[in-house]
Amino acid sequence: MALRHILRNSACVQLSFRLKEQLFHELAQLAQSGFSFLGALEVMGRNPASRLSAAARLIHSNWRSSVSDALVASGFPARDAIIVEVGEKSGRLEEVFRELSVHYAELDAARRMLVMRSAYPLVVFHAGVILLSIPLAIVSGGWSHYLAMVVPTLGVFYVIIVGLWLLWKWLRKKLAGDTQLAKAFQCVPFLGRAFSTWSAWSFASVAAISIRAGGGFLEAFFSAGQACGNALMATASQNVVHRVATGTANLGEAFRTEPGMPEELVRAVETGEAAGKLDEELSRASSRFQKAALDQLNLISSWTPKVFYAFVVVFVGWQMIHMAGELRDSFSNVLEN
């Protein structure tokens, strides 16, 4: 596949989910109107002050031979590039651009919900750290004492947040490349199931788009495995493709006997193969996995602020107890003297 030959030192673009949704929406609209990919990017890149236009110009400058290569060279996820490559080969770029636009719209909605639910406990935490340290600073030694209390506390908090974010990025990369780690992670309560569901959603959607666009089903399943971000499913998909290609098993049997594939996905393949409607069954499975994945994301976005708020309550309570103890000791010293 051409994606593996992309230069690694290319400039990258960092766009929010909302801007990625807008970018793929505009590409879909322009593709529907008859613009070529490069022509659409030229139209989108006319505004020098827009981040979206800057991204369009960067993608244009990274174009060498294919749309998918240009996206990867510009810093877009491999999943996006693989989906676009499917549309590019079949001449249905408009359809895959719309698929990606909807995908990023849903991710943006979940992100905004998480931010809104986390805002209040975040404000309470900062207020507790900043305001509850003032009486102690007044009693114990002024601004130097105040800063010595506030700065380390907030510093540790932000180090933890950044550390968790970096850990998640590292983990995502490892889960896409390490079969044993992906298998072990899927055994983690709730998080493992969420990971498996999201992987199955990506797998089913890419396979359905590829088959619907006229691609061969073996190529569709190979691309789906590479795009799903789950090394266990990617390995299983490669084994399925190899077994079917060599004639050692039919498609349904290969999926059924290969570990790592969710049961609902296996049944969709078996039913679709028998009925001659593989793309329809995969699309249906993709929709069900999508709903389950978004429900899990909403659950995470609902409970994360609650857990954080519980931490804030405990921390502020500890701060108040500590402040009361310090004030008591200070007043005792004043009275004794």
Tab-separated table of C-alpha atoms in Angstrom:
chain	number	residue	atom	x	y	z
A	1	MET	CA	0.000	0.000	0.000
A	2	ALA	CA	1.290	3.453	-0.920
A	3	LEU	CA	0.789	4.841	2.581
A	4	ARG	CA	3.889	3.143	3.933
A	5	HIS	CA	6.121	5.141	1.547
A	6	ILE	CA	5.195	8.566	2.904
A	7	LEU	CA	7.980	10.836	4.105
A	8	ARG	CA	8.008	10.971	7.892
A	9	ASN	CA	9.399	14.512	8.095
A	10	SER	CA	6.413	16.174	6.461
A	11	ALA	CA	4.725	19.067	8.208
A	12	CYS	CA	1.632	18.131	10.196
A	13	VAL	CA	-1.643	19.897	10.827
A	14	GLN	CA	-3.421	19.905	14.177
A	15	LEU	CA	-7.158	20.481	13.822
A	16	SER	CA	-9.950	20.105	16.343
A	17	PHE	CA	-12.738	17.600	15.723
A	18	ARG	CA	-15.000	20.493	14.712
A	19	LEU	CA	-12.559	21.771	12.092
A	20	LYS	CA	-11.969	18.264	10.746
A	21	GLU	CA	-15.728	17.859	10.415
A	22	GLN	CA	-15.893	21.139	8.506
A	23	LEU	CA	-12.930	20.215	6.303
A	24	PHE	CA	-14.406	16.881	5.207
A	25	HIS	CA	-17.855	18.444	4.796
A	26	GLU	CA	-16.463	21.069	2.420
A	27	LEU	CA	-14.467	18.444	0.529
A	28	ALA	CA	-17.655	16.377	0.113
A	29	GLN	CA	-19.668	19.361	-1.113
A	30	LEU	CA	-17.011	20.394	-3.617
A	31	ALA	CA	-16.493	16.799	-4.789
A	32	GLN	CA	-20.250	16.513	-5.369
A	33	SER	CA	-20.109	19.677	-7.481
A	34	GLY	CA	-17.447	18.180	-9.737
A	35	PHE	CA	-14.259	19.618	-8.265
A	36	SER	CA	-11.178	17.443	-8.256
A	37	PHE	CA	-9.435	16.897	-4.930
A	38	LEU	CA	-6.714	19.436	-5.707
A	39	GLY	CA	-9.265	21.866	-7.119
A	40	ALA	CA	-11.328	21.607	-3.937
A	41	LEU	CA	-8.239	22.272	-1.806
A	42	GLU	CA	-7.429	25.355	-3.885
A	43	VAL	CA	-10.923	26.728	-3.268
A	44	MET	CA	-10.714	25.967	0.448
A	45	GLY	CA	-7.233	27.462	0.789
A	46	ARG	CA	-8.026	30.988	-0.379
A	47	ASN	CA	-8.462	32.572	3.063
A	48	PRO	CA	-4.974	33.363	4.444
A	49	ALA	CA	-6.260	33.940	8.000
A	50	SER	CA	-8.202	30.681	8.382
A	51	ARG	CA	-6.760	27.587	10.083
A	52	LEU	CA	-8.941	25.440	7.853
A	53	SER	CA	-7.529	27.151	4.780
A	54	ALA	CA	-4.008	26.645	6.118
A	55	ALA	CA	-4.767	22.938	6.530
A	56	ALA	CA	-6.098	22.765	2.967
A	57	ARG	CA	-2.937	24.428	1.649
A	58	LEU	CA	-0.749	22.024	3.627
A	59	ILE	CA	-2.606	18.977	2.299
A	60	HIS	CA	-2.276	20.414	-1.213
A	61	SER	CA	1.477	20.888	-0.776
A	62	ASN	CA	1.840	17.306	0.511
A	63	TRP	CA	0.003	15.793	-2.444
A	64	ARG	CA	2.233	13.537	-4.522
A	65	SER	CA	0.201	10.766	-6.077
A	66	SER	CA	-2.863	10.056	-3.939
A	67	VAL	CA	-5.351	11.710	-1.593
A	68	SER	CA	-4.674	9.248	1.211
A	69	ASP	CA	-0.913	9.859	1.083
A	70	ALA	CA	-1.468	13.613	1.283
A	71	LEU	CA	-3.660	13.207	4.372
A	72	VAL	CA	-1.173	10.977	6.196
A	73	ALA	CA	1.717	13.300	5.321
A	74	SER	CA	-0.337	16.160	6.780
A	75	GLY	CA	-0.826	14.407	10.114
A	76	PHE	CA	-4.272	12.832	9.736
A	77	PRO	CA	-4.907	9.415	11.346
A	78	ALA	CA	-4.240	6.267	9.340
A	79	ARG	CA	-7.941	5.358	9.650
A	80	ASP	CA	-8.929	8.494	7.730
A	81	ALA	CA	-6.355	7.804	5.031
A	82	ILE	CA	-7.408	4.178	4.587
A	83	ILE	CA	-11.082	5.136	4.275
A	84	VAL	CA	-10.186	7.854	1.767
A	85	GLU	CA	-7.994	5.404	-0.168
A	86	VAL	CA	-11.026	3.128	-0.534
A	87	GLY	CA	-13.087	5.994	-1.929
A	88	GLU	CA	-10.243	7.129	-4.150
A	89	LYS	CA	-9.825	3.722	-5.786
A	90	SER	CA	-13.566	3.358	-6.368
A	91	GLY	CA	-14.188	6.939	-7.492
A	92	ARG	CA	-16.500	7.661	-4.534
A	93	LEU	CA	-14.559	10.264	-2.611
A	94	GLU	CA	-17.697	12.280	-1.904
A	95	GLU	CA	-19.232	9.388	0.046
A	96	VAL	CA	-16.187	8.755	2.221
A	97	PHE	CA	-15.689	12.471	2.865
A	98	ARG	CA	-19.261	12.623	4.187
A	99	GLU	CA	-18.640	9.529	6.307
A	100	LEU	CA	-15.607	11.195	7.893
A	101	SER	CA	-17.510	14.446	8.397
A	102	VAL	CA	-20.240	12.630	10.341
A	103	HIS	CA	-17.618	10.715	12.336
A	104	TYR	CA	-15.860	13.889	13.472
A	105	ALA	CA	-19.164	15.640	14.196
A	106	GLU	CA	-20.029	12.871	16.653
A	107	LEU	CA	-16.585	13.005	18.264
A	108	ASP	CA	-16.853	16.779	18.600
A	109	ALA	CA	-20.260	16.500	20.271
A	110	ALA	CA	-18.880	14.007	22.794
A	111	ARG	CA	-15.820	16.188	23.453
A	112	ARG	CA	-17.961	19.284	24.064
A	113	MET	CA	-20.183	17.341	26.452
A	114	LEU	CA	-17.130	16.165	28.412
A	115	VAL	CA	-15.744	19.712	28.599
A	116	MET	CA	-19.058	21.182	29.753
A	117	ARG	CA	-19.529	18.547	32.436
A	118	SER	CA	-15.954	18.988	33.663
A	119	ALA	CA	-16.019	22.799	33.816
A	120	TYR	CA	-17.727	23.149	37.215
A	121	PRO	CA	-15.511	20.744	39.204
A	122	LEU	CA	-12.466	22.262	37.505
A	123	VAL	CA	-13.486	25.761	38.640
A	124	VAL	CA	-14.201	24.506	42.173
A	125	PHE	CA	-10.776	22.861	42.329
A	126	HIS	CA	-8.925	26.011	41.266
A	127	ALA	CA	-11.024	28.157	43.593
A	128	GLY	CA	-10.291	25.807	46.477
A	129	VAL	CA	-6.554	25.864	45.832
A	130	ILE	CA	-6.348	29.629	45.331
A	131	LEU	CA	-8.830	30.971	47.889
A	132	LEU	CA	-8.275	28.567	50.781
A	133	SER	CA	-4.560	29.310	50.750
A	134	ILE	CA	-5.073	33.049	51.343
A	135	PRO	CA	-5.812	32.896	55.112
A	136	LEU	CA	-2.783	30.676	55.673
A	137	ALA	CA	-0.597	33.045	53.689
A	138	ILE	CA	-1.803	36.015	55.734
A	139	VAL	CA	-1.105	34.255	59.020
A	140	SER	CA	2.062	32.388	58.070
A	141	GLY	CA	4.196	34.699	56.014
A	142	GLY	CA	2.772	36.584	53.061
A	143	TRP	CA	2.965	35.981	49.322
A	144	SER	CA	6.036	33.756	49.343
A	145	HIS	CA	4.231	31.286	51.594
A	146	TYR	CA	1.086	31.609	49.445
A	147	LEU	CA	2.944	30.858	46.207
A	148	ALA	CA	4.795	27.982	47.868
A	149	MET	CA	1.404	26.387	48.581
A	150	VAL	CA	-0.508	27.194	45.386
A	151	VAL	CA	2.084	26.734	42.636
A	152	PRO	CA	3.205	23.176	43.556
A	153	THR	CA	-0.403	22.015	43.984
A	154	LEU	CA	-1.525	23.332	40.603
A	155	GLY	CA	1.742	22.182	39.050
A	156	VAL	CA	1.239	18.607	40.216
A	157	PHE	CA	-2.357	18.694	38.973
A	158	TYR	CA	-1.357	19.774	35.462
A	159	VAL	CA	1.555	17.337	35.365
A	160	ILE	CA	-0.917	14.532	36.124
A	161	ILE	CA	-3.307	15.738	33.393
A	162	VAL	CA	-0.538	16.011	30.785
A	163	GLY	CA	0.879	12.663	31.905
A	164	LEU	CA	-2.482	10.941	31.463
A	165	TRP	CA	-2.868	12.485	28.004
A	166	LEU	CA	0.616	11.332	26.935
A	167	LEU	CA	-0.049	7.888	28.395
A	168	TRP	CA	-3.262	7.614	26.387
A	169	LYS	CA	-1.480	8.617	23.157
A	170	TRP	CA	1.249	6.042	23.815
A	171	LEU	CA	-1.317	3.381	24.698
A	172	ARG	CA	-3.343	3.986	21.537
A	173	LYS	CA	-0.216	3.553	19.431
A	174	LYS	CA	0.766	0.370	21.258
A	175	LEU	CA	-2.748	-1.091	21.047
A	176	ALA	CA	-2.632	-0.663	17.277
A	177	GLY	CA	0.665	-2.526	16.979
A	178	ASP	CA	0.951	-5.003	19.865
A	179	THR	CA	-1.386	-7.987	19.611
A	180	GLN	CA	-0.737	-9.275	23.130
A	181	LEU	CA	-1.281	-5.855	24.690
A	182	ALA	CA	-4.523	-5.378	22.741
A	183	LYS	CA	-5.716	-8.810	23.872
A	184	ALA	CA	-4.864	-8.058	27.506
A	185	PHE	CA	-6.416	-4.582	27.393
A	186	GLN	CA	-9.721	-5.978	26.151
A	187	CYS	CA	-9.949	-7.866	29.456
A	188	VAL	CA	-9.903	-4.606	31.441
A	189	PRO	CA	-13.409	-3.954	32.840
A	190	PHE	CA	-15.394	-1.365	30.856
A	191	LEU	CA	-12.360	0.219	29.130
A	192	GLY	CA	-11.545	-3.034	27.350
A	193	ARG	CA	-15.105	-3.418	26.136
A	194	ALA	CA	-15.201	0.204	24.987
A	195	PHE	CA	-11.947	-0.312	23.065
A	196	SER	CA	-13.297	-3.468	21.434
A	197	THR	CA	-16.546	-1.723	20.459
A	198	TRP	CA	-14.780	1.277	18.922
A	199	SER	CA	-12.433	-1.047	17.024
A	200	ALA	CA	-15.367	-3.080	15.720
A	201	TRP	CA	-17.146	0.123	14.629
A	202	SER	CA	-14.099	1.224	12.617
A	203	PHE	CA	-13.633	-2.261	11.182
A	204	ALA	CA	-17.251	-2.705	10.087
A	205	SER	CA	-17.603	0.824	8.682
A	206	VAL	CA	-14.400	0.644	6.604
A	207	ALA	CA	-15.262	-2.828	5.295
A	208	ALA	CA	-18.817	-1.768	4.415
A	209	ILE	CA	-17.671	1.394	2.631
A	210	SER	CA	-15.049	-0.535	0.683
A	211	ILE	CA	-17.434	-3.262	-0.464
A	212	ARG	CA	-20.191	-0.757	-1.235
A	213	ALA	CA	-17.703	1.246	-3.297
A	214	GLY	CA	-16.996	-1.787	-5.468
A	215	GLY	CA	-13.815	-3.123	-3.869
A	216	GLY	CA	-13.089	-6.806	-3.390
A	217	PHE	CA	-14.126	-8.191	-0.021
A	218	LEU	CA	-10.642	-9.534	0.811
A	219	GLU	CA	-9.103	-6.131	0.217
A	220	ALA	CA	-11.963	-4.585	2.192
A	221	PHE	CA	-11.288	-6.738	5.256
A	222	PHE	CA	-7.542	-6.205	5.028
A	223	SER	CA	-8.033	-2.413	4.909
A	224	ALA	CA	-10.556	-2.596	7.754
A	225	GLY	CA	-8.057	-4.454	9.924
A	226	GLN	CA	-5.370	-1.852	9.263
A	227	ALA	CA	-7.768	1.000	10.055
A	228	CYS	CA	-9.419	-0.277	13.239
A	229	GLY	CA	-6.574	0.595	15.635
A	230	ASN	CA	-6.723	-2.825	17.306
A	231	ALA	CA	-3.730	-5.098	16.704
A	232	LEU	CA	-5.707	-8.183	17.738
A	233	MET	CA	-8.439	-7.542	15.165
A	234	ALA	CA	-5.859	-6.532	12.545
A	235	THR	CA	-4.011	-9.834	12.984
A	236	ALA	CA	-7.272	-11.776	12.903
A	237	SER	CA	-8.282	-9.956	9.718
A	238	GLN	CA	-4.970	-10.775	8.040
A	239	ASN	CA	-5.393	-14.435	8.984
A	240	VAL	CA	-8.937	-14.444	7.601
A	241	VAL	CA	-7.788	-12.929	4.310
A	242	HIS	CA	-4.944	-15.451	4.026
A	243	ARG	CA	-7.157	-18.465	4.796
A	244	VAL	CA	-9.857	-17.414	2.331
A	245	ALA	CA	-7.329	-16.510	-0.370
A	246	THR	CA	-5.615	-19.900	-0.065
A	247	GLY	CA	-8.926	-21.766	-0.055
A	248	THR	CA	-8.512	-23.330	3.390
A	249	ALA	CA	-11.778	-21.802	4.657
A	250	ASN	CA	-14.751	-19.837	3.418
A	251	LEU	CA	-15.324	-16.315	4.713
A	252	GLY	CA	-17.864	-17.140	7.410
A	253	GLU	CA	-15.864	-20.094	8.710
A	254	ALA	CA	-12.650	-18.064	8.795
A	255	PHE	CA	-14.290	-15.295	10.811
A	256	ARG	CA	-16.044	-17.747	13.133
A	257	THR	CA	-12.881	-19.661	14.027
A	258	GLU	CA	-10.507	-16.695	14.267
A	259	PRO	CA	-10.057	-15.354	17.834
A	260	GLY	CA	-10.357	-11.621	18.335
A	261	MET	CA	-13.477	-10.933	16.274
A	262	PRO	CA	-16.642	-9.761	18.126
A	263	GLU	CA	-19.555	-12.179	17.832
A	264	GLU	CA	-21.895	-9.592	16.304
A	265	LEU	CA	-19.355	-8.860	13.571
A	266	VAL	CA	-18.904	-12.577	12.885
A	267	ARG	CA	-22.661	-13.092	12.558
A	268	ALA	CA	-22.932	-10.098	10.221
A	269	VAL	CA	-20.280	-11.617	7.954
A	270	GLU	CA	-21.860	-15.090	8.033
A	271	THR	CA	-25.347	-13.755	7.278
A	272	GLY	CA	-24.104	-11.320	4.647
A	273	GLU	CA	-22.075	-13.979	2.861
A	274	ALA	CA	-24.974	-16.444	2.808
A	275	ALA	CA	-27.512	-13.821	1.681
A	276	GLY	CA	-25.224	-12.097	-0.800
A	277	LYS	CA	-25.666	-8.826	1.089
A	278	LEU	CA	-22.341	-8.457	2.841
A	279	ASP	CA	-22.239	-4.664	2.553
A	280	GLU	CA	-25.747	-4.299	4.035
A	281	GLU	CA	-25.002	-6.566	6.995
A	282	LEU	CA	-21.708	-4.811	7.678
A	283	SER	CA	-23.416	-1.409	7.478
A	284	ARG	CA	-26.031	-2.590	9.958
A	285	ALA	CA	-23.336	-3.940	12.276
A	286	SER	CA	-21.417	-0.674	11.917
A	287	SER	CA	-24.494	1.310	12.964
A	288	ARG	CA	-25.010	-0.892	16.013
A	289	PHE	CA	-21.350	-0.680	17.019
A	290	GLN	CA	-21.476	3.070	16.464
A	291	LYS	CA	-24.458	3.468	18.780
A	292	ALA	CA	-22.820	1.287	21.436
A	293	ALA	CA	-19.522	3.182	21.121
A	294	LEU	CA	-21.180	6.581	21.440
A	295	ASP	CA	-23.240	5.357	24.400
A	296	GLN	CA	-20.016	4.260	26.083
A	297	LEU	CA	-18.400	7.594	25.263
A	298	ASN	CA	-21.366	9.435	26.762
A	299	LEU	CA	-21.078	7.259	29.856
A	300	ILE	CA	-17.383	8.108	30.158
A	301	SER	CA	-18.096	11.812	29.640
A	302	SER	CA	-20.797	11.575	32.315
A	303	TRP	CA	-18.770	9.749	34.958
A	304	THR	CA	-15.363	11.381	34.443
A	305	PRO	CA	-16.546	14.755	35.845
A	306	LYS	CA	-18.268	12.975	38.736
A	307	VAL	CA	-15.077	11.155	39.687
A	308	PHE	CA	-13.130	14.381	39.322
A	309	TYR	CA	-15.707	16.240	41.396
A	310	ALA	CA	-15.414	13.639	44.159
A	311	PHE	CA	-11.653	14.202	44.125
A	312	VAL	CA	-12.234	17.968	44.310
A	313	VAL	CA	-14.576	17.613	47.302
A	314	VAL	CA	-12.025	15.473	49.149
A	315	PHE	CA	-9.197	17.854	48.278
A	316	VAL	CA	-11.093	20.999	49.290
A	317	GLY	CA	-12.191	19.308	52.510
A	318	TRP	CA	-8.587	18.418	53.283
A	319	GLN	CA	-7.557	22.002	52.509
A	320	MET	CA	-10.172	23.344	54.913
A	321	ILE	CA	-9.095	20.971	57.687
A	322	HIS	CA	-5.453	21.848	57.075
A	323	MET	CA	-6.284	25.567	57.086
A	324	ALA	CA	-8.242	25.247	60.336
A	325	GLY	CA	-5.334	23.426	61.966
A	326	GLU	CA	-2.816	26.021	60.805
A	327	LEU	CA	-4.994	28.899	62.008
A	328	ARG	CA	-5.528	27.209	65.369
A	329	ASP	CA	-1.783	26.762	65.828
A	330	SER	CA	-1.133	30.368	64.808
A	331	PHE	CA	-3.712	31.760	67.233
A	332	SER	CA	-2.360	29.512	69.999
A	333	ASN	CA	1.134	30.872	69.428
A	334	VAL	CA	-0.163	34.458	69.514
A	335	LEU	CA	-2.061	33.876	72.755
A	336	GLU	CA	0.899	32.161	74.407
A	337	ASN	CA	3.175	35.065	73.526
